[in-house]
Short mmCIF file of C-alpha atoms in Angstrom, two decimals:
data_model
loop_
_atom_site.label_atom_id
_atom_site.label_comp_id
_atom_site.label_asym_id
_atom_site.label_seq_id
_atom_site.Cartn_x
_atom_site.Cartn_y
_atom_site.Cartn_z
CA MET X 1 -49.13 2.87 73.44
CA GLU X 2 -49.94 -0.09 71.22
CA TYR X 3 -46.93 0.66 69.03
CA LEU X 4 -44.67 0.16 72.04
CA TRP X 5 -46.17 -3.30 72.59
CA TYR X 6 -45.70 -4.09 68.89
CA ILE X 7 -41.98 -3.29 69.14
CA LEU X 8 -41.45 -5.13 72.44
CA ALA X 9 -43.33 -8.20 71.22
CA ALA X 10 -41.32 -8.35 67.99
CA LEU X 11 -38.06 -7.77 69.89
CA GLY X 12 -38.76 -10.66 72.26
CA ALA X 13 -39.84 -12.87 69.37
CA GLY X 14 -36.65 -12.14 67.42
CA ILE X 15 -34.38 -12.86 70.38
CA GLY X 16 -36.19 -16.14 71.03
CA THR X 17 -35.85 -17.17 67.38
CA GLY X 18 -32.14 -16.40 67.17
CA LEU X 19 -31.22 -18.10 70.44
CA ALA X 20 -33.46 -21.15 70.49
CA GLY X 21 -35.50 -21.23 67.28
CA LEU X 22 -38.55 -20.10 69.25
CA SER X 23 -41.64 -19.26 67.20
CA ALA X 24 -42.63 -15.60 67.07
CA ALA X 25 -46.22 -16.53 67.90
CA THR X 26 -45.17 -17.64 71.37
CA VAL X 27 -44.51 -13.98 72.21
CA ILE X 28 -46.38 -11.86 69.68
CA VAL X 29 -49.83 -13.49 69.80
CA PRO X 30 -50.50 -13.29 73.57
CA ILE X 31 -49.04 -9.78 73.85
CA LEU X 32 -51.18 -8.42 71.00
CA ILE X 33 -54.33 -10.11 72.29
CA VAL X 34 -53.89 -9.21 75.95
CA LEU X 35 -52.31 -5.75 75.79
CA CYS X 36 -53.59 -4.28 72.50
CA PRO X 37 -57.34 -3.42 72.52
CA SER X 38 -57.47 -3.27 68.72
CA PHE X 39 -56.85 -7.04 68.61
CA SER X 40 -59.66 -7.91 71.03
CA GLY X 41 -62.27 -8.30 68.29
CA GLU X 42 -63.69 -11.47 66.81
CA THR X 43 -60.82 -11.97 64.37
CA GLY X 44 -58.12 -10.36 66.52
CA ALA X 45 -56.36 -13.61 67.44
CA TYR X 46 -56.43 -14.83 63.84
CA GLN X 47 -54.86 -11.57 62.64
CA ALA X 48 -52.24 -11.67 65.44
CA THR X 49 -51.39 -15.23 64.41
CA ALA X 50 -50.84 -14.19 60.80
CA ILE X 51 -48.63 -11.27 61.87
CA ALA X 52 -46.54 -13.59 64.04
CA LEU X 53 -46.15 -16.08 61.19
CA ALA X 54 -45.10 -13.31 58.79
CA SER X 55 -42.55 -12.09 61.36
CA ASP X 56 -41.14 -15.62 61.51
CA ILE X 57 -40.30 -15.72 57.80
CA LEU X 58 -37.37 -13.28 57.59
CA GLY X 59 -36.41 -13.79 61.23
CA SER X 60 -36.02 -17.51 60.68
CA ALA X 61 -34.31 -16.96 57.33
CA VAL X 62 -31.53 -14.71 58.70
CA THR X 63 -31.14 -17.03 61.69
CA THR X 64 -30.80 -20.02 59.36
CA THR X 65 -28.18 -18.21 57.29
CA THR X 66 -26.10 -17.51 60.39
CA TYR X 67 -26.32 -21.11 61.63
CA ALA X 68 -25.56 -22.44 58.13
CA LYS X 69 -22.34 -20.42 57.98
CA HIS X 70 -21.23 -22.26 61.12
CA LYS X 71 -22.38 -25.62 59.66
CA ASN X 72 -25.07 -26.05 62.30
CA ILE X 73 -27.86 -27.50 60.11
CA ASP X 74 -28.63 -31.21 59.63
CA LEU X 75 -31.33 -31.79 57.00
CA LYS X 76 -30.60 -35.50 56.68
CA ARG X 77 -32.17 -35.97 60.09
CA GLY X 78 -34.78 -33.26 59.62
CA TRP X 79 -36.19 -33.69 56.11
CA ILE X 80 -39.13 -35.86 57.19
CA MET X 81 -40.17 -33.25 59.75
CA LEU X 82 -39.91 -30.60 57.04
CA ALA X 83 -42.17 -32.50 54.61
CA CYS X 84 -44.82 -33.30 57.24
CA ILE X 85 -44.94 -29.79 58.66
CA LEU X 86 -45.24 -28.17 55.24
CA THR X 87 -48.13 -30.48 54.39
CA MET X 88 -50.14 -29.95 57.57
CA SER X 89 -49.62 -26.21 58.11
CA THR X 90 -52.14 -25.25 55.38
CA VAL X 91 -54.71 -27.65 56.82
CA GLY X 92 -54.25 -26.08 60.25
CA SER X 93 -54.75 -22.56 58.88
CA TYR X 94 -58.11 -23.49 57.35
CA VAL X 95 -59.31 -25.24 60.52
CA ALA X 96 -58.24 -22.21 62.58
CA TRP X 97 -60.47 -19.96 60.48
CA LEU X 98 -63.41 -22.32 60.94
CA ALA X 99 -62.80 -22.39 64.70
CA GLY X 100 -63.08 -18.59 64.99
CA ASN X 101 -61.07 -16.54 67.48
CA VAL X 102 -58.19 -18.85 68.36
CA VAL X 103 -56.15 -17.87 71.45
CA LEU X 104 -52.77 -19.31 72.32
CA GLY X 105 -53.54 -21.97 74.92
CA SER X 106 -52.14 -22.22 78.41
CA PHE X 107 -50.46 -25.53 77.48
CA THR X 108 -48.01 -23.75 75.18
CA LEU X 109 -47.28 -21.12 77.81
CA PHE X 110 -46.49 -23.69 80.47
CA LEU X 111 -44.42 -25.65 77.94
CA THR X 112 -42.31 -22.55 77.26
CA PHE X 113 -41.72 -22.10 81.00
CA CYS X 114 -40.88 -25.80 81.54
CA ILE X 115 -38.42 -25.92 78.64
CA GLY X 116 -36.73 -22.82 80.08
CA ILE X 117 -36.35 -24.56 83.44
CA ARG X 118 -34.99 -27.62 81.66
CA PHE X 119 -32.22 -25.58 79.99
CA LEU X 120 -31.36 -23.89 83.28
CA ILE X 121 -30.96 -27.28 84.94
CA LYS X 122 -29.08 -28.83 82.01
CA PRO X 123 -27.85 -26.09 79.63
CA ASP X 124 -25.51 -28.37 77.66
CA THR X 125 -27.47 -30.90 75.58
CA SER X 126 -24.35 -32.72 74.40
CA ARG X 127 -24.29 -36.37 75.43
CA GLU X 128 -22.47 -39.57 74.60
CA ASN X 129 -25.15 -40.83 72.20
CA THR X 130 -25.51 -37.57 70.29
CA ALA X 131 -26.03 -38.37 66.62
CA ALA X 132 -23.31 -37.41 64.17
CA ARG X 133 -24.25 -34.62 61.77
CA GLY X 134 -25.63 -36.14 58.57
CA GLU X 135 -26.28 -39.57 60.11
CA LYS X 136 -29.34 -41.26 58.59
CA LEU X 137 -32.49 -41.83 60.61
CA ASP X 138 -33.25 -45.34 61.83
CA PHE X 139 -36.79 -46.79 61.92
CA LYS X 140 -37.47 -45.27 65.35
CA GLY X 141 -36.25 -41.86 64.16
CA VAL X 142 -38.50 -42.03 61.09
CA ALA X 143 -41.54 -42.92 63.23
CA ILE X 144 -40.80 -40.08 65.66
CA SER X 145 -40.32 -37.61 62.80
CA LEU X 146 -43.62 -38.60 61.18
CA PHE X 147 -45.63 -38.35 64.39
CA PHE X 148 -44.23 -35.03 65.59
CA GLY X 149 -43.97 -33.59 62.07
CA LEU X 150 -47.70 -34.06 61.43
CA THR X 151 -48.79 -32.73 64.83
CA ILE X 152 -46.40 -29.76 64.81
CA GLY X 153 -47.41 -28.92 61.24
CA PHE X 154 -51.08 -28.77 62.16
CA GLY X 155 -50.27 -26.63 65.20
CA THR X 156 -48.27 -24.24 63.01
CA GLY X 157 -51.33 -23.39 60.96
CA PHE X 158 -53.92 -23.68 63.72
CA ILE X 159 -52.25 -21.81 66.61
CA GLY X 160 -49.68 -19.88 64.56
CA THR X 161 -46.53 -21.26 66.16
CA GLY X 162 -43.73 -21.94 63.72
CA GLY X 163 -43.07 -25.12 65.68
CA GLY X 164 -39.56 -24.12 66.64
CA MET X 165 -39.97 -24.81 70.34
CA MET X 166 -41.39 -28.29 69.79
CA MET X 167 -38.88 -29.10 67.04
CA LEU X 168 -36.07 -28.11 69.40
CA VAL X 169 -37.31 -30.68 71.92
CA VAL X 170 -37.76 -33.40 69.28
CA PHE X 171 -34.37 -32.82 67.66
CA THR X 172 -32.41 -32.76 70.93
CA ALA X 173 -34.33 -35.23 73.10
CA PHE X 174 -35.49 -37.78 70.51
CA LEU X 175 -33.23 -37.45 67.45
CA GLY X 176 -29.98 -36.78 69.31
CA MET X 177 -28.99 -33.45 67.75
CA GLU X 178 -26.62 -31.02 69.47
CA LEU X 179 -28.35 -27.80 70.58
CA LYS X 180 -26.94 -25.44 67.94
CA THR X 181 -27.60 -27.95 65.15
CA ALA X 182 -31.16 -28.42 66.42
CA VAL X 183 -31.78 -24.66 66.45
CA GLY X 184 -30.33 -24.20 62.96
CA THR X 185 -32.37 -27.08 61.52
CA SER X 186 -35.60 -25.95 63.18
CA THR X 187 -35.26 -22.35 61.98
CA PHE X 188 -34.61 -23.61 58.44
CA ILE X 189 -37.89 -25.52 58.58
CA MET X 190 -39.68 -22.57 60.22
CA THR X 191 -38.74 -20.30 57.32
CA PHE X 192 -40.87 -22.35 54.93
CA THR X 193 -43.66 -23.31 57.32
CA ALA X 194 -44.14 -19.70 58.43
CA LEU X 195 -44.25 -18.59 54.77
CA ILE X 196 -46.88 -21.15 53.80
CA ALA X 197 -49.00 -20.67 56.94
CA SER X 198 -48.91 -16.86 56.78
CA VAL X 199 -49.88 -16.83 53.09
CA SER X 200 -52.72 -19.24 53.91
CA HIS X 201 -53.95 -16.96 56.71
CA ILE X 202 -53.79 -13.86 54.51
CA PHE X 203 -55.48 -15.63 51.58
CA ILE X 204 -58.33 -16.74 53.87
CA HIS X 205 -58.60 -13.32 55.59
CA PRO X 206 -57.19 -10.52 53.30
CA ALA X 207 -58.05 -7.82 55.87
CA ILE X 208 -54.83 -8.77 57.66
CA VAL X 209 -52.84 -6.96 54.96
CA LEU X 210 -55.38 -4.22 54.24
CA GLU X 211 -56.00 -3.23 57.87
CA ARG X 212 -52.85 -4.34 59.70
CA TRP X 213 -50.06 -3.50 57.24
CA ASN X 214 -48.42 -1.12 59.74
CA VAL X 215 -48.25 -3.78 62.47
CA LEU X 216 -46.94 -6.31 59.95
CA LEU X 217 -44.16 -3.96 58.88
CA ILE X 218 -43.06 -3.10 62.42
CA CYS X 219 -43.03 -6.70 63.63
CA ILE X 220 -41.19 -8.04 60.58
CA ILE X 221 -38.41 -5.41 60.72
CA VAL X 222 -37.84 -5.56 64.50
CA ALA X 223 -38.06 -9.36 64.74
CA THR X 224 -35.66 -9.85 61.81
CA ALA X 225 -33.04 -7.49 63.26
CA ALA X 226 -33.29 -9.07 66.72
CA SER X 227 -33.04 -12.58 65.24
CA LEU X 228 -29.86 -11.73 63.34
CA ILE X 229 -28.10 -10.25 66.37
CA SER X 230 -29.09 -13.05 68.77
CA ALA X 231 -28.17 -15.76 66.22
CA GLN X 232 -24.70 -14.27 65.77
CA PHE X 233 -24.25 -14.28 69.54
CA ALA X 234 -25.43 -17.89 69.83
CA ASN X 235 -22.96 -19.16 67.23
CA ARG X 236 -19.94 -17.41 68.79
CA VAL X 237 -20.26 -18.87 72.28
CA LYS X 238 -20.26 -22.37 73.76
CA SER X 239 -23.41 -24.51 73.69
CA ARG X 240 -23.58 -24.34 77.49
CA THR X 241 -23.76 -20.54 77.35
CA VAL X 242 -26.47 -20.71 74.69
CA GLY X 243 -28.37 -23.17 76.86
CA LEU X 244 -28.15 -20.94 79.93
CA VAL X 245 -29.23 -17.81 78.05
CA THR X 246 -32.02 -19.78 76.37
CA GLY X 247 -33.13 -21.09 79.75
CA VAL X 248 -33.27 -17.61 81.27
CA VAL X 249 -35.13 -16.15 78.27
CA LEU X 250 -37.69 -18.96 78.08
CA THR X 251 -38.25 -19.11 81.84
CA VAL X 252 -38.79 -15.36 82.21
CA MET X 253 -40.81 -15.20 79.00
CA GLY X 254 -42.96 -18.16 80.03
CA ALA X 255 -43.62 -16.73 83.50
CA ILE X 256 -44.61 -13.33 82.06
CA LEU X 257 -46.88 -14.85 79.41
CA ILE X 258 -48.57 -17.12 81.95
CA GLY X 259 -49.23 -14.03 84.07
CA LEU X 260 -50.61 -12.12 81.07
CA TYR X 261 -52.78 -15.05 80.04
CA TYR X 262 -54.47 -15.46 83.42
CA TRP X 263 -54.59 -11.71 84.01
CA LYS X 264 -56.69 -11.49 80.85
#
């Protein structure tokens, strides 16, 4: 029965990554911890976090490739976030190991649900003051990038989220990116942050590879395939459609995960 949950968790994670740059940990970690008894041990959450991060690597990479083909990446407005997140993700991984069995907090679950509602209410993020692709950051943009980059980077290593959900909010609400460009830029960053954080987790706790190689393989393959298909869909339709689908996925996903979290 656990193998069914592995597949469903990776499928949901891949769809979320392709549509909205959502981190695999948002789906995989709570499902493995709540529904899979083998992950209920002392290091279960830490292992689930590493598996989610590893699933994010290829899933984010194929998503980035698809968005790049449609010119929906803006690194000139995202490079500071990239540098900060890469720096802090390793620190977060080490602190997570010291903290013991880290479980995805209710704050992240409610945030997923609230962002889904936000996209349902306003699916099209385009606005009059949307920044042009490639436009340089002003002082305010630099300050925002530094603050959120450092905090998201630490959270990537500590909780296991690739930061995609938070980056999506920062890029669209604070840095003025259009939705598709924000998703493409966040998944590009997630590719590297997930790689660094997952390697850090495995280096600190090698049993993840030795004991959980089958779960790793299943989640990586399923999440990557789902990410590719959903990313192709997202780039062929209007931003409003992407926003609506993203809103439905995040709202339903958030509601289910909140239920699972408190049911546990």
